[in-house]
Amino acid sequence: MVMRQRRLLSTACTVVAGALTAGLAASLTACSSGAAQPSNVITFSSNQCGGNWSVPGPGWHTFEIDNQSTGGGEIDLIDPANGAIYAEAENTGPGTVTPMRLNLGSGTYAFMCNFTDFNTQVGTKVTVGGHAKGTPAVLPVSYNETIPYAKKYQAYTEAGLKVLAGETATLAAAVSGGDLATARRDWLTAHLQYQTLGAAYGTFGAYDDEIDGRADVVGVNSPRWTGFYRLEYGLWHGQSAKVLTPVAATLVKDVNALLAWWPAQQIPLSDVGLRTHEILENALEFQLTGHDDYGSGTTLATTLANIAGTRELLGLLRPLLVPRYPGLPAVYSGLSRLQSLLEKEKLQNGLWVPVAALPTSARQAIDAACGAVLQSLAPIASITEPRNTANAF
């Protein structure tokens, strides 16, 4: 399943600016409340990083980030003592003004400017007096810090692909042997295994389309449609073993090709944090709507597999997140609530309630729980994104 590549901490009031970690939700709330607060225009260019600026005191404040350079850049509001980031305005274009809103606490602040083709600059230091707490700053993550996690992520995925290769071989054997009842059981086992590897979606390239592609573009009768969903459609729509045997064989071939290809891939260091959100966002769009149900009625089980993949990533990133993300406990409690709601829909005979058959109240509760988890997962991509300035202080 192809996921949208983007940084997630970027939607405060439809502008690319936002407070990090626990301040994010509060920032979004205040930004939409219409509360009247002073705003300062802060000017940036290739030779000026904010100039002289001041604020009346602690509290919610809006900066208008005026990019007067000839190129795009990223503007961060930082703690100049250690480079910890309070807020960021990313991908600001030349000649544009971008709001940056956050709760200023007591402490020292400075703007840091990263423009293409120019060295990083840190502007004037400004101290906000008093004893007020504001949006917390987050220490940036360095590239060297993320390398071990990228390697673990790659090893985790490779191990999962080896399990998948065995399970798809078992599935293909059941299909070619004409035991389609067993094949339906084996299909679910193998497909859920693939779905736990959600960390790798987007890095599998064309293999993901071949192994887990939908029929949206080509249609269910197209010979170009292959993979798990194609096999699901046939197994639950009365197609014969003779028809499905080559489909299962192609699936085995594609999985083995992916397994052989995977170890040589270079994993983008930002992918691990990004996937913590993207996996369940994908589940909300395609599994919890029933879009990806081609007959088995198991998209709730698929969502549970996605939760397992998310938990794997969170465990891998935990050493980076614990000191940087106060909202991490809420992520785990939210995942547990969503998991509990999904597990209630598994029937005693091992089958699952299809999404289309869920009572409205149950479906609403599941969607709400998934949405809450996504909100708490959203800052992780930005928190764990490696930055060139992480070792500059």
Coordinates of N, CA and C in Angstrom, one line a residue, residues 17-184:
A17 N 3.5 25.4 10.1 CA 4.1 25.9 11.3 C 3.4 25.2 12.4
G18 N 4.1 24.9 13.5 CA 3.4 24.2 14.6 C 4.3 24.1 15.8
A19 N 3.8 23.9 17.0 CA 4.5 23.6 18.2 C 4.8 22.2 18.2
L20 N 6.0 21.8 18.8 CA 6.4 20.4 18.9 C 5.8 19.7 20.1
T21 N 5.7 18.4 20.0 CA 5.3 17.4 21.0 C 4.0 17.8 21.7
A22 N 4.1 17.9 23.1 CA 2.8 18.1 23.8 C 2.2 19.4 23.5
G23 N 2.9 20.4 23.1 CA 2.3 21.7 22.8 C 1.5 21.7 21.5
L24 N 1.6 20.7 20.7 CA 1.0 20.7 19.4 C -0.6 20.8 19.5
A25 N -1.2 19.9 20.4 CA -2.6 20.0 20.5 C -3.1 21.3 21.0
A26 N -2.4 21.8 22.0 CA -2.8 23.1 22.6 C -2.6 24.2 21.5
S27 N -1.6 24.1 20.7 CA -1.3 25.1 19.7 C -2.5 25.1 18.7
L28 N -2.9 23.9 18.3 CA -4.0 23.8 17.3 C -5.3 24.4 17.9
T29 N -5.5 24.1 19.2 CA -6.7 24.6 19.8 C -6.8 26.1 19.9
A30 N -5.6 26.7 20.3 CA -5.6 28.1 20.4 C -5.6 28.8 19.1
C31 N -5.0 28.2 18.1 CA -5.0 28.8 16.8 C -6.4 28.8 16.2
S32 N -7.2 27.9 16.5 CA -8.6 27.9 15.9 C -9.6 28.6 16.8
S33 N -9.1 29.2 17.9 CA -10.0 29.8 18.9 C -10.3 31.3 18.5
G34 N -9.4 31.8 17.7 CA -9.6 33.2 17.3 C -9.2 34.2 18.4
A35 N -8.5 33.7 19.4 CA -8.1 34.6 20.5 C -7.2 35.7 20.0
A36 N -7.4 37.0 20.4 CA -6.7 38.1 19.9 C -5.3 38.1 20.6
Q37 N -4.2 38.0 19.9 CA -2.9 38.1 20.4 C -2.0 38.9 19.5
P38 N -1.0 39.6 20.1 CA -0.2 40.4 19.2 C 0.6 39.6 18.3
S39 N 0.9 40.1 17.1 CA 1.7 39.4 16.1 C 2.9 40.3 15.6
N40 N 4.1 39.7 15.5 CA 5.2 40.5 15.1 C 5.7 39.9 13.7
V41 N 6.0 40.8 12.8 CA 6.6 40.4 11.6 C 8.1 40.2 11.8
I42 N 8.6 39.0 11.6 CA 10.0 38.6 11.8 C 10.6 38.4 10.4
T43 N 11.6 39.2 10.0 CA 12.1 39.2 8.7 C 13.4 38.3 8.6
F44 N 13.4 37.5 7.5 CA 14.5 36.6 7.3 C 15.0 36.8 5.8
S45 N 16.3 36.7 5.7 CA 17.0 36.7 4.4 C 18.3 36.0 4.5
S46 N 19.1 36.0 3.4 CA 20.4 35.3 3.4 C 21.4 35.9 4.4
N47 N 21.2 37.1 4.8 CA 22.1 37.8 5.7 C 21.4 38.3 7.0
Q48 N 20.2 37.9 7.2 CA 19.5 38.3 8.4 C 18.6 37.2 8.9
C49 N 18.8 36.8 10.2 CA 18.0 35.8 10.8 C 17.1 36.3 11.8
G50 N 16.1 37.1 11.4 CA 15.1 37.6 12.3 C 15.3 39.0 12.8
G51 N 16.5 39.5 12.8 CA 16.8 40.9 13.2 C 16.5 41.0 14.7
N52 N 16.2 42.2 15.1 CA 15.9 42.5 16.5 C 14.4 42.3 16.7
W53 N 14.0 41.6 17.7 CA 12.6 41.4 17.9 C 12.3 41.3 19.4
S54 N 11.1 41.4 19.8 CA 10.7 41.3 21.2 C 9.3 40.9 21.3
V55 N 8.9 40.5 22.5 CA 7.5 40.1 22.8 C 7.1 40.7 24.1
P56 N 5.9 41.0 24.3 CA 5.4 41.6 25.6 C 5.6 40.8 26.8
G57 N 5.7 39.5 26.7 CA 5.8 38.6 27.9 C 5.4 37.2 27.5
P58 N 5.3 36.3 28.5 CA 4.9 34.9 28.2 C 3.5 34.9 27.8
G59 N 3.1 33.7 27.1 CA 1.8 33.5 26.7 C 1.7 33.2 25.2
W60 N 0.5 33.0 24.7 CA 0.4 32.6 23.3 C 0.8 33.8 22.4
H61 N 1.6 33.5 21.4 CA 2.1 34.6 20.5 C 2.2 34.1 19.1
T62 N 1.9 35.0 18.2 CA 2.0 34.6 16.7 C 3.1 35.4 16.1
F63 N 4.1 34.8 15.5 CA 5.1 35.4 14.7 C 4.8 35.3 13.3
E64 N 4.9 36.3 12.5 CA 4.7 36.3 11.1 C 6.1 36.2 10.4
I65 N 6.4 35.0 9.9 CA 7.7 34.7 9.4 C 7.8 35.2 7.9
D66 N 8.5 36.3 7.7 CA 8.6 36.9 6.4 C 9.9 36.5 5.7
N67 N 9.8 35.6 4.7 CA 11.0 35.2 4.0 C 11.3 36.1 2.9
Q68 N 12.3 36.9 3.1 CA 12.7 37.9 2.0 C 14.0 37.4 1.3
S69 N 14.3 36.2 1.4 CA 15.5 35.6 0.7 C 15.0 35.3 -0.7
T70 N 16.0 34.8 -1.5 CA 15.7 34.4 -2.9 C 15.4 33.0 -3.0
G71 N 15.4 32.2 -1.9 CA 15.1 30.8 -1.9 C 14.3 30.4 -0.8
G72 N 13.9 29.1 -0.8 CA 13.2 28.6 0.4 C 14.1 28.2 1.5
G73 N 13.4 28.0 2.7 CA 14.2 27.6 3.8 C 13.3 27.2 5.0
E74 N 13.9 26.8 6.0 CA 13.2 26.4 7.3 C 13.7 27.3 8.4
I75 N 12.7 27.8 9.1 CA 12.9 28.7 10.2 C 12.5 28.0 11.5
D76 N 13.4 27.9 12.5 CA 13.0 27.3 13.7 C 13.2 28.3 14.9
L77 N 12.3 28.2 15.8 CA 12.5 28.9 17.1 C 13.1 28.0 18.1
I78 N 14.3 28.3 18.6 CA 15.0 27.4 19.4 C 15.4 27.9 20.7
D79 N 15.9 27.0 21.6 CA 16.6 27.4 22.8 C 18.1 27.5 22.4
P80 N 18.7 28.7 22.4 CA 20.0 28.9 21.8 C 21.1 28.2 22.7
A81 N 20.7 27.8 23.9 CA 21.7 27.1 24.7 C 22.0 25.7 24.2
N82 N 21.0 25.0 23.7 CA 21.3 23.6 23.3 C 20.6 23.2 21.9
G83 N 20.0 24.2 21.2 CA 19.4 23.9 19.9 C 18.1 23.2 20.0
A84 N 17.5 23.0 21.2 CA 16.2 22.4 21.3 C 15.1 23.3 20.6
I85 N 14.2 22.7 19.9 CA 13.3 23.4 19.0 C 11.9 23.6 19.7
Y86 N 11.4 24.8 19.7 CA 10.1 25.1 20.2 C 9.1 25.1 19.1
A87 N 9.4 25.6 17.9 CA 8.4 25.6 16.8 C 9.2 25.7 15.5
E88 N 8.6 25.4 14.4 CA 9.2 25.4 13.1 C 8.3 25.9 12.0
A89 N 8.8 26.6 11.1 CA 8.1 26.9 9.9 C 8.9 26.3 8.7
E90 N 8.5 25.2 8.2 CA 9.3 24.5 7.2 C 8.9 24.9 5.8
N91 N 9.8 24.7 4.8 CA 9.5 25.0 3.4 C 8.9 26.3 3.2
T92 N 9.4 27.4 3.8 CA 8.9 28.7 3.6 C 9.5 29.2 2.2
G93 N 8.6 29.6 1.4 CA 9.1 30.1 0.0 C 9.5 31.5 0.0
P94 N 10.3 31.9 -1.0 CA 10.7 33.3 -1.0 C 9.5 34.3 -1.3
G95 N 9.5 35.4 -0.5 CA 8.4 36.3 -0.7 C 7.1 35.9 0.0
T96 N 7.2 34.9 0.9 CA 6.0 34.5 1.6 C 6.1 34.9 3.1
V97 N 4.9 34.9 3.7 CA 4.8 35.2 5.1 C 4.0 34.0 5.7
T98 N 4.6 33.4 6.7 CA 4.0 32.2 7.3 C 3.9 32.4 8.8
P99 N 2.6 32.2 9.3 CA 2.4 32.3 10.8 C 3.1 31.2 11.6
M100 N 3.7 31.5 12.7 CA 4.2 30.6 13.6 C 3.6 30.9 15.0
R101 N 2.8 30.0 15.5 CA 2.1 30.3 16.8 C 2.5 29.3 17.8
L102 N 2.8 29.8 19.0 CA 3.1 28.9 20.1 C 2.9 29.6 21.4
N103 N 2.9 28.9 22.5 CA 2.8 29.4 23.9 C 4.2 29.6 24.4
L104 N 4.6 30.9 24.5 CA 5.9 31.3 24.9 C 6.0 31.2 26.4
G105 N 6.9 30.4 27.0 CA 7.2 30.4 28.4 C 8.3 31.3 28.8
S106 N 8.7 31.3 30.0 CA 9.8 32.1 30.5 C 11.1 31.3 30.1
G107 N 12.0 32.1 29.5 CA 13.3 31.5 29.0 C 13.9 32.3 27.9
T108 N 14.9 31.7 27.3 CA 15.6 32.4 26.2 C 15.3 31.8 24.9
Y109 N 15.1 32.6 23.9 CA 14.7 32.1 22.6 C 15.6 32.8 21.5
A110 N 15.7 32.1 20.4 CA 16.3 32.7 19.2 C 15.8 32.0 17.9
F111 N 15.8 32.7 16.8 CA 15.4 32.0 15.6 C 16.7 31.4 14.9
M112 N 16.5 30.3 14.3 CA 17.6 29.6 13.6 C 17.1 29.5 12.1
C113 N 17.9 29.9 11.2 CA 17.6 29.9 9.8 C 18.4 28.9 9.0
N114 N 17.7 28.1 8.2 CA 18.4 27.2 7.3 C 17.9 27.4 5.9
F115 N 18.8 28.1 5.1 CA 18.4 28.4 3.7 C 19.3 27.6 2.8
T116 N 18.8 27.2 1.7 CA 19.6 26.5 0.7 C 20.8 27.3 0.3
D117 N 22.0 26.7 0.2 CA 23.2 27.3 -0.2 C 23.8 28.3 0.7
F118 N 23.3 28.4 2.0 CA 23.8 29.3 3.0 C 24.0 28.5 4.3
N119 N 25.0 28.9 5.0 CA 25.3 28.3 6.3 C 24.1 28.6 7.3
T120 N 23.9 27.7 8.2 CA 22.9 27.9 9.2 C 23.2 29.1 10.1
Q121 N 22.2 29.9 10.3 CA 22.4 31.2 11.1 C 21.5 31.1 12.4
V122 N 22.0 31.6 13.5 CA 21.2 31.8 14.7 C 21.1 33.3 15.0
G123 N 19.9 33.8 15.1 CA 19.7 35.2 15.3 C 19.8 35.7 16.7
T124 N 19.2 36.9 17.0 CA 19.3 37.5 18.3 C 18.6 36.7 19.4
K125 N 19.3 36.7 20.5 CA 18.7 36.0 21.7 C 17.8 36.9 22.4
V126 N 16.6 36.4 22.7 CA 15.6 37.2 23.4 C 15.1 36.4 24.7
T127 N 15.1 37.1 25.8 CA 14.7 36.4 27.0 C 13.3 36.9 27.4
V128 N 12.5 35.9 27.7 CA 11.1 36.2 28.2 C 11.2 35.9 29.7
G129 N 10.8 37.0 30.5 CA 10.9 36.9 31.9 C 9.8 36.1 32.6
G130 N 9.9 36.1 33.9 CA 8.8 35.5 34.7 C 9.1 34.0 35.0
H131 N 8.0 33.3 35.4 CA 8.2 31.9 35.7 C 7.1 31.0 35.0
A132 N 6.7 31.4 33.9 CA 5.6 30.8 33.2 C 6.1 29.6 32.3
K133 N 5.3 28.5 32.3 CA 5.6 27.4 31.4 C 4.9 27.6 30.0
G134 N 5.6 27.2 29.0 CA 5.0 27.3 27.7 C 5.2 26.0 26.9
T135 N 5.2 26.1 25.6 CA 5.4 25.0 24.7 C 6.8 24.4 25.0
P136 N 6.9 23.1 25.3 CA 8.2 22.6 25.6 C 9.1 22.5 24.3
A137 N 10.4 22.6 24.5 CA 11.3 22.4 23.4 C 11.7 21.0 23.3
V138 N 12.1 20.6 22.1 CA 12.5 19.2 21.8 C 13.9 19.2 21.3
L139 N 14.8 18.4 21.9 CA 16.2 18.3 21.4 C 16.2 17.7 20.0
P140 N 16.9 18.2 19.0 CA 16.9 17.6 17.7 C 17.6 16.3 17.7
V141 N 17.3 15.4 16.8 CA 18.0 14.1 16.7 C 19.0 14.2 15.5
S142 N 20.2 13.7 15.8 CA 21.2 13.7 14.8 C 21.1 12.5 13.8
Y143 N 21.8 12.6 12.7 CA 21.8 11.5 11.8 C 22.5 10.3 12.4
N144 N 23.6 10.5 13.1 CA 24.3 9.4 13.7 C 23.4 8.6 14.7
E145 N 22.5 9.4 15.4 CA 21.6 8.7 16.4 C 20.6 7.8 15.7
T146 N 20.2 8.2 14.5 CA 19.1 7.4 13.8 C 19.7 6.2 13.1
I147 N 21.0 6.1 12.8 CA 21.5 5.0 12.0 C 21.2 3.7 12.6
P148 N 21.5 3.5 13.9 CA 21.2 2.2 14.5 C 19.7 1.8 14.4
Y149 N 18.8 2.7 14.5 CA 17.4 2.4 14.4 C 17.0 2.0 13.0
A150 N 17.6 2.7 12.0 CA 17.3 2.3 10.6 C 17.8 0.9 10.3
K151 N 19.0 0.5 10.9 CA 19.5 -0.8 10.7 C 18.6 -1.9 11.4
K152 N 18.1 -1.6 12.6 CA 17.2 -2.5 13.3 C 15.9 -2.6 12.5
Y153 N 15.4 -1.5 11.9 CA 14.2 -1.5 11.1 C 14.4 -2.4 9.9
Q154 N 15.5 -2.3 9.3 CA 15.8 -3.2 8.1 C 15.8 -4.6 8.5
A155 N 16.5 -4.9 9.6 CA 16.6 -6.3 10.0 C 15.3 -6.9 10.4
Y156 N 14.4 -6.1 11.1 CA 13.1 -6.5 11.5 C 12.3 -6.9 10.3
T157 N 12.4 -6.0 9.3 CA 11.6 -6.2 8.0 C 12.1 -7.5 7.3
E158 N 13.4 -7.7 7.3 CA 13.9 -8.8 6.6 C 13.5 -10.1 7.3
A159 N 13.5 -10.1 8.6 CA 13.1 -11.3 9.3 C 11.6 -11.6 9.1
G160 N 10.8 -10.5 9.0 CA 9.4 -10.7 8.7 C 9.1 -11.2 7.3
L161 N 9.9 -10.8 6.4 CA 9.8 -11.2 5.0 C 10.1 -12.7 4.9
K162 N 11.0 -13.2 5.7 CA 11.4 -14.6 5.6 C 10.2 -15.4 6.1
V163 N 9.5 -15.0 7.2 CA 8.4 -15.6 7.7 C 7.3 -15.6 6.6
L164 N 7.1 -14.5 6.0 CA 6.1 -14.3 4.9 C 6.3 -15.3 3.8
A165 N 7.6 -15.5 3.4 CA 7.9 -16.3 2.3 C 7.4 -17.8 2.6
G166 N 7.7 -18.2 3.8 CA 7.2 -19.6 4.2 C 5.7 -19.7 4.2
E167 N 5.0 -18.6 4.7 CA 3.6 -18.7 4.8 C 2.9 -18.6 3.4
T168 N 3.5 -17.8 2.5 CA 2.9 -17.8 1.2 C 3.1 -19.1 0.4
A169 N 4.2 -19.8 0.7 CA 4.5 -21.1 0.1 C 3.4 -22.1 0.6
T170 N 3.1 -22.0 1.9 CA 2.1 -22.9 2.4 C 0.7 -22.6 1.8
L171 N 0.4 -21.3 1.7 CA -0.8 -20.9 1.0 C -0.9 -21.4 -0.4
A172 N 0.1 -21.3 -1.2 CA 0.1 -21.7 -2.5 C 0.0 -23.2 -2.7
A173 N 0.5 -24.0 -1.7 CA 0.4 -25.4 -1.7 C -1.1 -25.8 -1.5
A174 N -1.7 -25.1 -0.6 CA -3.1 -25.5 -0.3 C -4.0 -25.2 -1.6
V175 N -3.7 -24.1 -2.2 CA -4.5 -23.7 -3.4 C -4.2 -24.7 -4.5
S176 N -3.0 -25.0 -4.8 CA -2.7 -26.0 -5.9 C -3.2 -27.4 -5.6
G177 N -3.3 -27.7 -4.3 CA -3.9 -29.0 -3.9 C -5.4 -29.1 -3.9
G178 N -6.0 -27.9 -4.2 CA -7.5 -27.9 -4.2 C -8.1 -27.8 -2.9
D179 N -7.4 -27.6 -1.8 CA -8.0 -27.4 -0.5 C -8.2 -25.9 -0.2
L180 N -9.3 -25.4 -0.8 CA -9.5 -24.0 -0.7 C -10.0 -23.5 0.7
A181 N -10.6 -24.4 1.4 CA -11.0 -24.0 2.8 C -9.7 -23.8 3.6
T182 N -8.7 -24.6 3.5 CA -7.4 -24.4 4.2 C -6.8 -23.2 3.6
A183 N -6.9 -23.0 2.3 CA -6.2 -21.8 1.7 C -6.8 -20.5 2.2
R184 N -8.1 -20.5 2.5 CA -8.7 -19.3 3.0 C -8.1 -19.0 4.4

